[in-house]
Each structure stands twice: as C-alpha cells, then as structure tokens.
PDB file of C-alpha atoms in Angstrom:
ATOM      1  CA  MET A   1     -19.512  35.160  -9.570  1.00 49.00           C
ATOM      2  CA  ARG A   2     -15.922  35.684  -8.506  1.00 50.00           C
ATOM      3  CA  ALA A   3     -16.307  33.091  -5.706  1.00 45.00           C
ATOM      4  CA  VAL A   4     -17.617  30.578  -8.239  1.00 42.00           C
ATOM      5  CA  LEU A   5     -14.589  31.152 -10.482  1.00 41.00           C
ATOM      6  CA  VAL A   6     -12.179  30.776  -7.558  1.00 41.00           C
ATOM      7  CA  LEU A   7     -13.914  27.549  -6.477  1.00 43.00           C
ATOM      8  CA  ALA A   8     -13.841  26.205 -10.039  1.00 41.00           C
ATOM      9  CA  GLY A   9     -10.129  26.970 -10.287  1.00 45.00           C
ATOM     10  CA  PHE A  10      -9.456  25.234  -6.965  1.00 40.00           C
ATOM     11  CA  LEU A  11     -11.407  22.126  -8.035  1.00 39.00           C
ATOM     12  CA  ALA A  12      -9.584  21.998 -11.368  1.00 39.00           C
ATOM     13  CA  ALA A  13      -6.206  22.291  -9.623  1.00 40.00           C
ATOM     14  CA  THR A  14      -7.174  19.574  -7.144  1.00 40.00           C
ATOM     15  CA  ALA A  15      -8.267  17.252  -9.954  1.00 42.00           C
ATOM     16  CA  ALA A  16      -5.067  17.956 -11.885  1.00 40.00           C
ATOM     17  CA  SER A  17      -2.853  17.293  -8.865  1.00 45.00           C
ATOM     18  CA  ALA A  18      -4.721  14.028  -8.152  1.00 45.00           C
ATOM     19  CA  ALA A  19      -4.179  12.932 -11.750  1.00 56.00           C
ATOM     20  CA  GLU A  20      -0.471  13.843 -11.547  1.00 87.00           C
ATOM     21  CA  CYS A  21       0.268  11.750  -8.444  1.00 97.00           C
ATOM     22  CA  ARG A  22       2.977   9.196  -9.180  1.00 97.00           C
ATOM     23  CA  GLN A  23       2.751   5.681  -7.773  1.00 97.00           C
ATOM     24  CA  ASP A  24       5.933   6.131  -5.734  1.00 96.00           C
ATOM     25  CA  ARG A  25       4.268   9.023  -3.845  1.00 97.00           C
ATOM     26  CA  ALA A  26       0.701   7.716  -3.484  1.00 98.00           C
ATOM     27  CA  LEU A  27      -1.075   7.449  -0.106  1.00 98.00           C
ATOM     28  CA  TYR A  28      -3.926   4.995   0.477  1.00 98.00           C
ATOM     29  CA  ALA A  29      -6.327   4.123   3.310  1.00 97.00           C
ATOM     30  CA  ASP A  30      -8.610   1.196   4.028  1.00 96.00           C
ATOM     31  CA  ARG A  31     -12.380   1.688   4.242  1.00 94.00           C
ATOM     32  CA  ASP A  32     -12.438   2.185   8.010  1.00 93.00           C
ATOM     33  CA  GLY A  33      -9.436   4.512   8.103  1.00 94.00           C
ATOM     34  CA  ALA A  34      -7.572   2.127  10.427  1.00 95.00           C
ATOM     35  CA  TYR A  35      -4.619   1.526   8.088  1.00 97.00           C
ATOM     36  CA  GLU A  36      -2.596   3.839   5.870  1.00 97.00           C
ATOM     37  CA  LEU A  37      -0.379   2.636   3.027  1.00 97.00           C
ATOM     38  CA  THR A  38       2.278   5.042   1.714  1.00 97.00           C
ATOM     39  CA  PHE A  39       4.485   4.313  -1.278  1.00 97.00           C
ATOM     40  CA  GLU A  40       8.032   5.630  -1.400  1.00 95.00           C
ATOM     41  CA  PRO A  41      10.731   5.625  -4.099  1.00 92.00           C
ATOM     42  CA  VAL A  42      12.856   2.471  -4.311  1.00 91.00           C
ATOM     43  CA  GLY A  43      15.983   4.560  -4.823  1.00 80.00           C
ATOM     44  CA  SER A  44      17.919   2.159  -7.053  1.00 76.00           C
ATOM     45  CA  ASP A  45      17.520   0.906 -10.593  1.00 71.00           C
ATOM     46  CA  ALA A  46      19.400  -2.241  -9.592  1.00 62.00           C
ATOM     47  CA  ALA A  47      16.973  -3.218  -6.795  1.00 72.00           C
ATOM     48  CA  ALA A  48      15.204  -6.585  -7.021  1.00 84.00           C
ATOM     49  CA  THR A  49      12.011  -4.847  -5.908  1.00 90.00           C
ATOM     50  CA  SER A  50       9.855  -2.606  -8.081  1.00 90.00           C
ATOM     51  CA  HIS A  51       8.090  -0.704  -5.249  1.00 94.00           C
ATOM     52  CA  HIS A  52       8.526   0.038  -1.546  1.00 95.00           C
ATOM     53  CA  PHE A  53       5.801   1.095   0.859  1.00 97.00           C
ATOM     54  CA  LYS A  54       5.054   1.570   4.544  1.00 97.00           C
ATOM     55  CA  LEU A  55       1.806   0.347   6.037  1.00 97.00           C
ATOM     56  CA  LYS A  56       0.827   2.026   9.284  1.00 97.00           C
ATOM     57  CA  ILE A  57      -1.647   0.639  11.812  1.00 96.00           C
ATOM     58  CA  LEU A  58      -3.047   3.967  12.950  1.00 96.00           C
ATOM     59  CA  ALA A  59      -4.418   2.877  16.368  1.00 93.00           C
ATOM     60  CA  SER A  60      -1.077   1.506  17.567  1.00 94.00           C
ATOM     61  CA  GLY A  61       1.383   3.477  15.449  1.00 95.00           C
ATOM     62  CA  VAL A  62       3.046   0.230  14.311  1.00 96.00           C
ATOM     63  CA  VAL A  63       4.653   0.592  10.883  1.00 97.00           C
ATOM     64  CA  LEU A  64       5.052  -2.411   8.610  1.00 97.00           C
ATOM     65  CA  ASP A  65       7.470  -2.586   5.687  1.00 96.00           C
ATOM     66  CA  GLY A  66       6.232  -3.556   2.246  1.00 96.00           C
ATOM     67  CA  VAL A  67       7.850  -4.437  -1.039  1.00 94.00           C
ATOM     68  CA  VAL A  68       6.607  -5.418  -4.473  1.00 94.00           C
ATOM     69  CA  MET A  69       8.556  -7.747  -6.723  1.00 91.00           C
ATOM     70  CA  PRO A  70       7.677  -8.345 -10.346  1.00 85.00           C
ATOM     71  CA  GLY A  71       6.860 -11.979 -11.019  1.00 81.00           C
ATOM     72  CA  GLU A  72       6.439 -14.450 -13.824  1.00 81.00           C
ATOM     73  CA  PRO A  73       3.886 -14.553 -15.239  1.00 83.00           C
ATOM     74  CA  ALA A  74       3.508 -10.795 -14.913  1.00 85.00           C
ATOM     75  CA  ARG A  75       2.232 -10.089 -11.393  1.00 89.00           C
ATOM     76  CA  SER A  76       2.779  -7.432  -8.737  1.00 92.00           C
ATOM     77  CA  ASN A  77       3.851  -9.772  -5.932  1.00 94.00           C
ATOM     78  CA  GLY A  78       3.710  -7.969  -2.598  1.00 95.00           C
ATOM     79  CA  MET A  79       5.043  -8.727   0.877  1.00 96.00           C
ATOM     80  CA  VAL A  80       4.291  -6.966   4.155  1.00 97.00           C
ATOM     81  CA  MET A  81       6.744  -7.580   6.987  1.00 96.00           C
ATOM     82  CA  HIS A  82       7.139  -6.570  10.624  1.00 96.00           C
ATOM     83  CA  ASP A  83      10.421  -6.328  12.538  1.00 93.00           C
ATOM     84  CA  CYS A  84      12.462  -8.335  10.048  1.00 92.00           C
ATOM     85  CA  PRO A  85      16.178  -8.624  10.766  1.00 91.00           C
ATOM     86  CA  GLU A  86      18.455  -6.628   8.477  1.00 88.00           C
ATOM     87  CA  GLY A  87      21.475  -7.742   6.526  1.00 85.00           C
ATOM     88  CA  ASP A  88      22.173 -11.321   5.524  1.00 87.00           C
ATOM     89  CA  VAL A  89      19.021 -13.181   6.588  1.00 87.00           C
ATOM     90  CA  THR A  90      17.697 -16.636   5.875  1.00 91.00           C
ATOM     91  CA  GLY A  91      14.428 -17.484   4.155  1.00 91.00           C
ATOM     92  CA  GLU A  92      13.235 -18.881   7.463  1.00 94.00           C
ATOM     93  CA  GLU A  93      13.850 -15.533   9.192  1.00 93.00           C
ATOM     94  CA  ILE A  94      11.959 -13.671   6.444  1.00 92.00           C
ATOM     95  CA  ALA A  95       9.055 -16.133   6.663  1.00 93.00           C
ATOM     96  CA  ALA A  96       8.867 -15.607  10.435  1.00 93.00           C
ATOM     97  CA  CYS A  97       8.445 -11.827  10.100  1.00 95.00           C
ATOM     98  CA  THR A  98       6.160 -11.851   7.028  1.00 96.00           C
ATOM     99  CA  VAL A  99       2.603 -10.755   7.842  1.00 96.00           C
ATOM    100  CA  TRP A 100       1.184 -11.053   4.304  1.00 97.00           C
ATOM    101  CA  GLU A 101       2.298 -12.220   0.895  1.00 96.00           C
ATOM    102  CA  GLY A 102       0.188 -12.005  -2.242  1.00 95.00           C
ATOM    103  CA  VAL A 103      -0.620 -10.123  -5.412  1.00 94.00           C
ATOM    104  CA  ILE A 104      -1.367  -6.388  -5.316  1.00 96.00           C
ATOM    105  CA  TYR A 105      -3.884  -5.434  -7.976  1.00 96.00           C
ATOM    106  CA  ALA A 106      -4.630  -1.927  -9.257  1.00 96.00           C
ATOM    107  CA  LEU A 107      -8.396  -1.588  -9.774  1.00 95.00           C
ATOM    108  CA  ASP A 108      -9.944   0.830 -12.224  1.00 90.00           C
ATOM    109  CA  GLY A 109     -13.341   2.530 -11.948  1.00 86.00           C
ATOM    110  CA  ALA A 110     -15.059  -0.462 -13.580  1.00 89.00           C
ATOM    111  CA  GLY A 111     -13.480  -2.872 -11.102  1.00 86.00           C
ATOM    112  CA  ASP A 112     -11.074  -4.387 -13.623  1.00 92.00           C
ATOM    113  CA  ALA A 113      -7.740  -5.526 -12.169  1.00 94.00           C
ATOM    114  CA  ASP A 114      -4.331  -4.703 -13.588  1.00 94.00           C
ATOM    115  CA  LEU A 115      -0.705  -4.703 -12.508  1.00 94.00           C
ATOM    116  CA  LEU A 116       0.471  -2.037 -10.082  1.00 95.00           C
ATOM    117  CA  PRO A 117       1.628   0.991 -12.123  1.00 95.00           C
ATOM    118  CA  GLU A 118       5.393   1.505 -12.378  1.00 93.00           C
ATOM    119  CA  GLU A 119       7.034   3.827  -9.843  1.00 91.00           C
ATOM    120  CA  GLY A 120       6.957   7.002 -11.957  1.00 93.00           C
ATOM    121  CA  ALA A 121       3.601   6.301 -13.624  1.00 95.00           C
ATOM    122  CA  ALA A 122       0.269   7.807 -12.603  1.00 96.00           C
ATOM    123  CA  ALA A 123      -0.879   6.262  -9.323  1.00 97.00           C
ATOM    124  CA  ALA A 124      -3.710   3.751  -9.183  1.00 96.00           C
ATOM    125  CA  GLU A 125      -6.907   5.037  -7.582  1.00 96.00           C
ATOM    126  CA  THR A 126      -7.656   1.755  -5.791  1.00 97.00           C
ATOM    127  CA  LEU A 127      -5.531  -1.193  -4.693  1.00 97.00           C
ATOM    128  CA  LEU A 128      -6.563  -4.729  -3.807  1.00 97.00           C
ATOM    129  CA  LEU A 129      -4.224  -6.645  -1.492  1.00 96.00           C
ATOM    130  CA  SER A 130      -5.912 -10.002  -1.803  1.00 93.00           C
ATOM    131  CA  GLY A 131      -6.246 -11.753   1.568  1.00 95.00           C
ATOM    132  CA  PHE A 132      -4.503  -8.991   3.517  1.00 96.00           C
ATOM    133  CA  GLY A 133      -7.215  -8.550   6.169  1.00 95.00           C
ATOM    134  CA  PRO A 134      -7.354 -12.216   7.230  1.00 96.00           C
ATOM    135  CA  SER A 135      -3.545 -12.381   7.235  1.00 96.00           C
ATOM    136  CA  VAL A 136      -3.381  -9.531   9.751  1.00 95.00           C
ATOM    137  CA  ARG A 137      -6.178 -11.038  11.829  1.00 95.00           C
ATOM    138  CA  TYR A 138      -4.309 -14.349  12.171  1.00 94.00           C
ATOM    139  CA  SER A 139      -0.827 -12.866  12.616  1.00 94.00           C
ATOM    140  CA  THR A 140       1.287 -12.239  15.697  1.00 92.00           C
ATOM    141  CA  LEU A 141       0.410  -8.535  15.330  1.00 93.00           C
ATOM    142  CA  TRP A 142      -3.112  -9.439  16.411  1.00 93.00           C
ATOM    143  CA  ASP A 143      -1.924 -11.786  19.143  1.00 91.00           C
ATOM    144  CA  ASP A 144       0.364  -9.061  20.545  1.00 92.00           C
ATOM    145  CA  GLY A 145      -2.414  -6.415  20.466  1.00 91.00           C
ATOM    146  CA  LYS A 146      -0.596  -4.281  17.889  1.00 93.00           C
ATOM    147  CA  ALA A 147      -3.541  -4.683  15.516  1.00 94.00           C
ATOM    148  CA  THR A 148      -7.099  -4.796  16.831  1.00 93.00           C
ATOM    149  CA  VAL A 149      -9.052  -3.991  13.669  1.00 92.00           C
ATOM    150  CA  ALA A 150      -8.802  -6.307  10.681  1.00 91.00           C
ATOM    151  CA  PRO A 151      -8.275  -4.163   7.574  1.00 92.00           C
ATOM    152  CA  TRP A 152     -10.195  -4.486   4.373  1.00 90.00           C
ATOM    153  CA  ASP A 153      -8.282  -5.822   1.385  1.00 96.00           C
ATOM    154  CA  VAL A 154      -9.184  -2.700  -0.625  1.00 96.00           C
ATOM    155  CA  PHE A 155      -7.267   0.559  -0.202  1.00 97.00           C
ATOM    156  CA  ARG A 156      -8.364   3.789  -1.895  1.00 97.00           C
ATOM    157  CA  ARG A 157      -6.015   6.613  -2.741  1.00 97.00           C
ATOM    158  CA  LYS A 158      -6.432   9.512  -0.341  1.00 96.00           C
ATOM    159  CA  GLY A 159      -3.553  11.713  -1.356  1.00 97.00           C
ATOM    160  CA  CYS A 160      -0.070  12.109  -2.639  1.00 97.00           C
ATOM    161  CA  ALA A 161       3.149  12.831  -0.728  1.00 89.00           C
ATOM    162  CA  PRO A 162       5.101  15.901  -1.868  1.00 84.00           C
TER     163      PRO A 162
END
C-alpha cells in the first residue's frame, strides 16, 4: 500500500510540474527524436521578438537559432536560421542564412491551433511549424550533410528546462 501511495505522489508531482512548465523553458522533440527544440527567455522587454529558441539536429550536433515575432494579423511568425552574421546585417544576409520561415502554431488536445503562448505562460503541449520539414530537406544543411533526416512539422513537449 505504501508503494502505491509513493507512486501516486510521484505521478501527481510529475503532472503538476508538467502543467507548470513555462513556454520560455519548454523542450520539444519531433516524432523520430532527430530534432530537439528548446525555448529560452528573450531577456528584454524591448526586444522585437517575443520568443527565442534553439533547434538542435541531434545526429550532427548542429544548433540552429530561432526567433518568433508577433505579426499582424495576430500570428506567431517564426524563423529558424543557421550561421547568420551578427551585428548590422542586411536583409539579403538574413535571407541567405534562413532555413525556415513560417507560422508556429500551438495545438491543443483536440488538434485546434492557437498562437504560441507568451513567454511566462503555461507551455503548449504540441507545436506545429508548418512546412519546416521540407524547408530543412531543401536547405544547404541537407546539401552539406549537416541534416540527413527530414523532421516532422509537429513537435511534442518532452520536458522543461530548470
């Protein structure tokens, strides 16, 4: 009986911690476990972006940079970039290092789409990066052998960073 109570307490704590995960700490993986997406705090209220994340290609260790910018009409417009120059860069330079650009949708259990939750809000369980897989497949990452598995467009939450 005691083991059952301990297990029940552990499961309740796990469920509570999953529910308490904030979007700026959420970790996601694609269906095949080939890619991992990790959100991180933006760090400034004055930033033009609403979210920052890293997207790791697990087989090669390549890490891509991601940002989300609120759009009009209301959309969670995302960009994933690789080896972009820093500092004062041109639109042409950003376009050259952009792997994917599109809307990031938060999906609920019924499959309904919504905007990505705000940084400090409860993290979405599932994300849809529409067209992300084909963008990677037809990018220079693929040509250079840094990506050899095309990811799915759907990422499910697998944890929460401390």
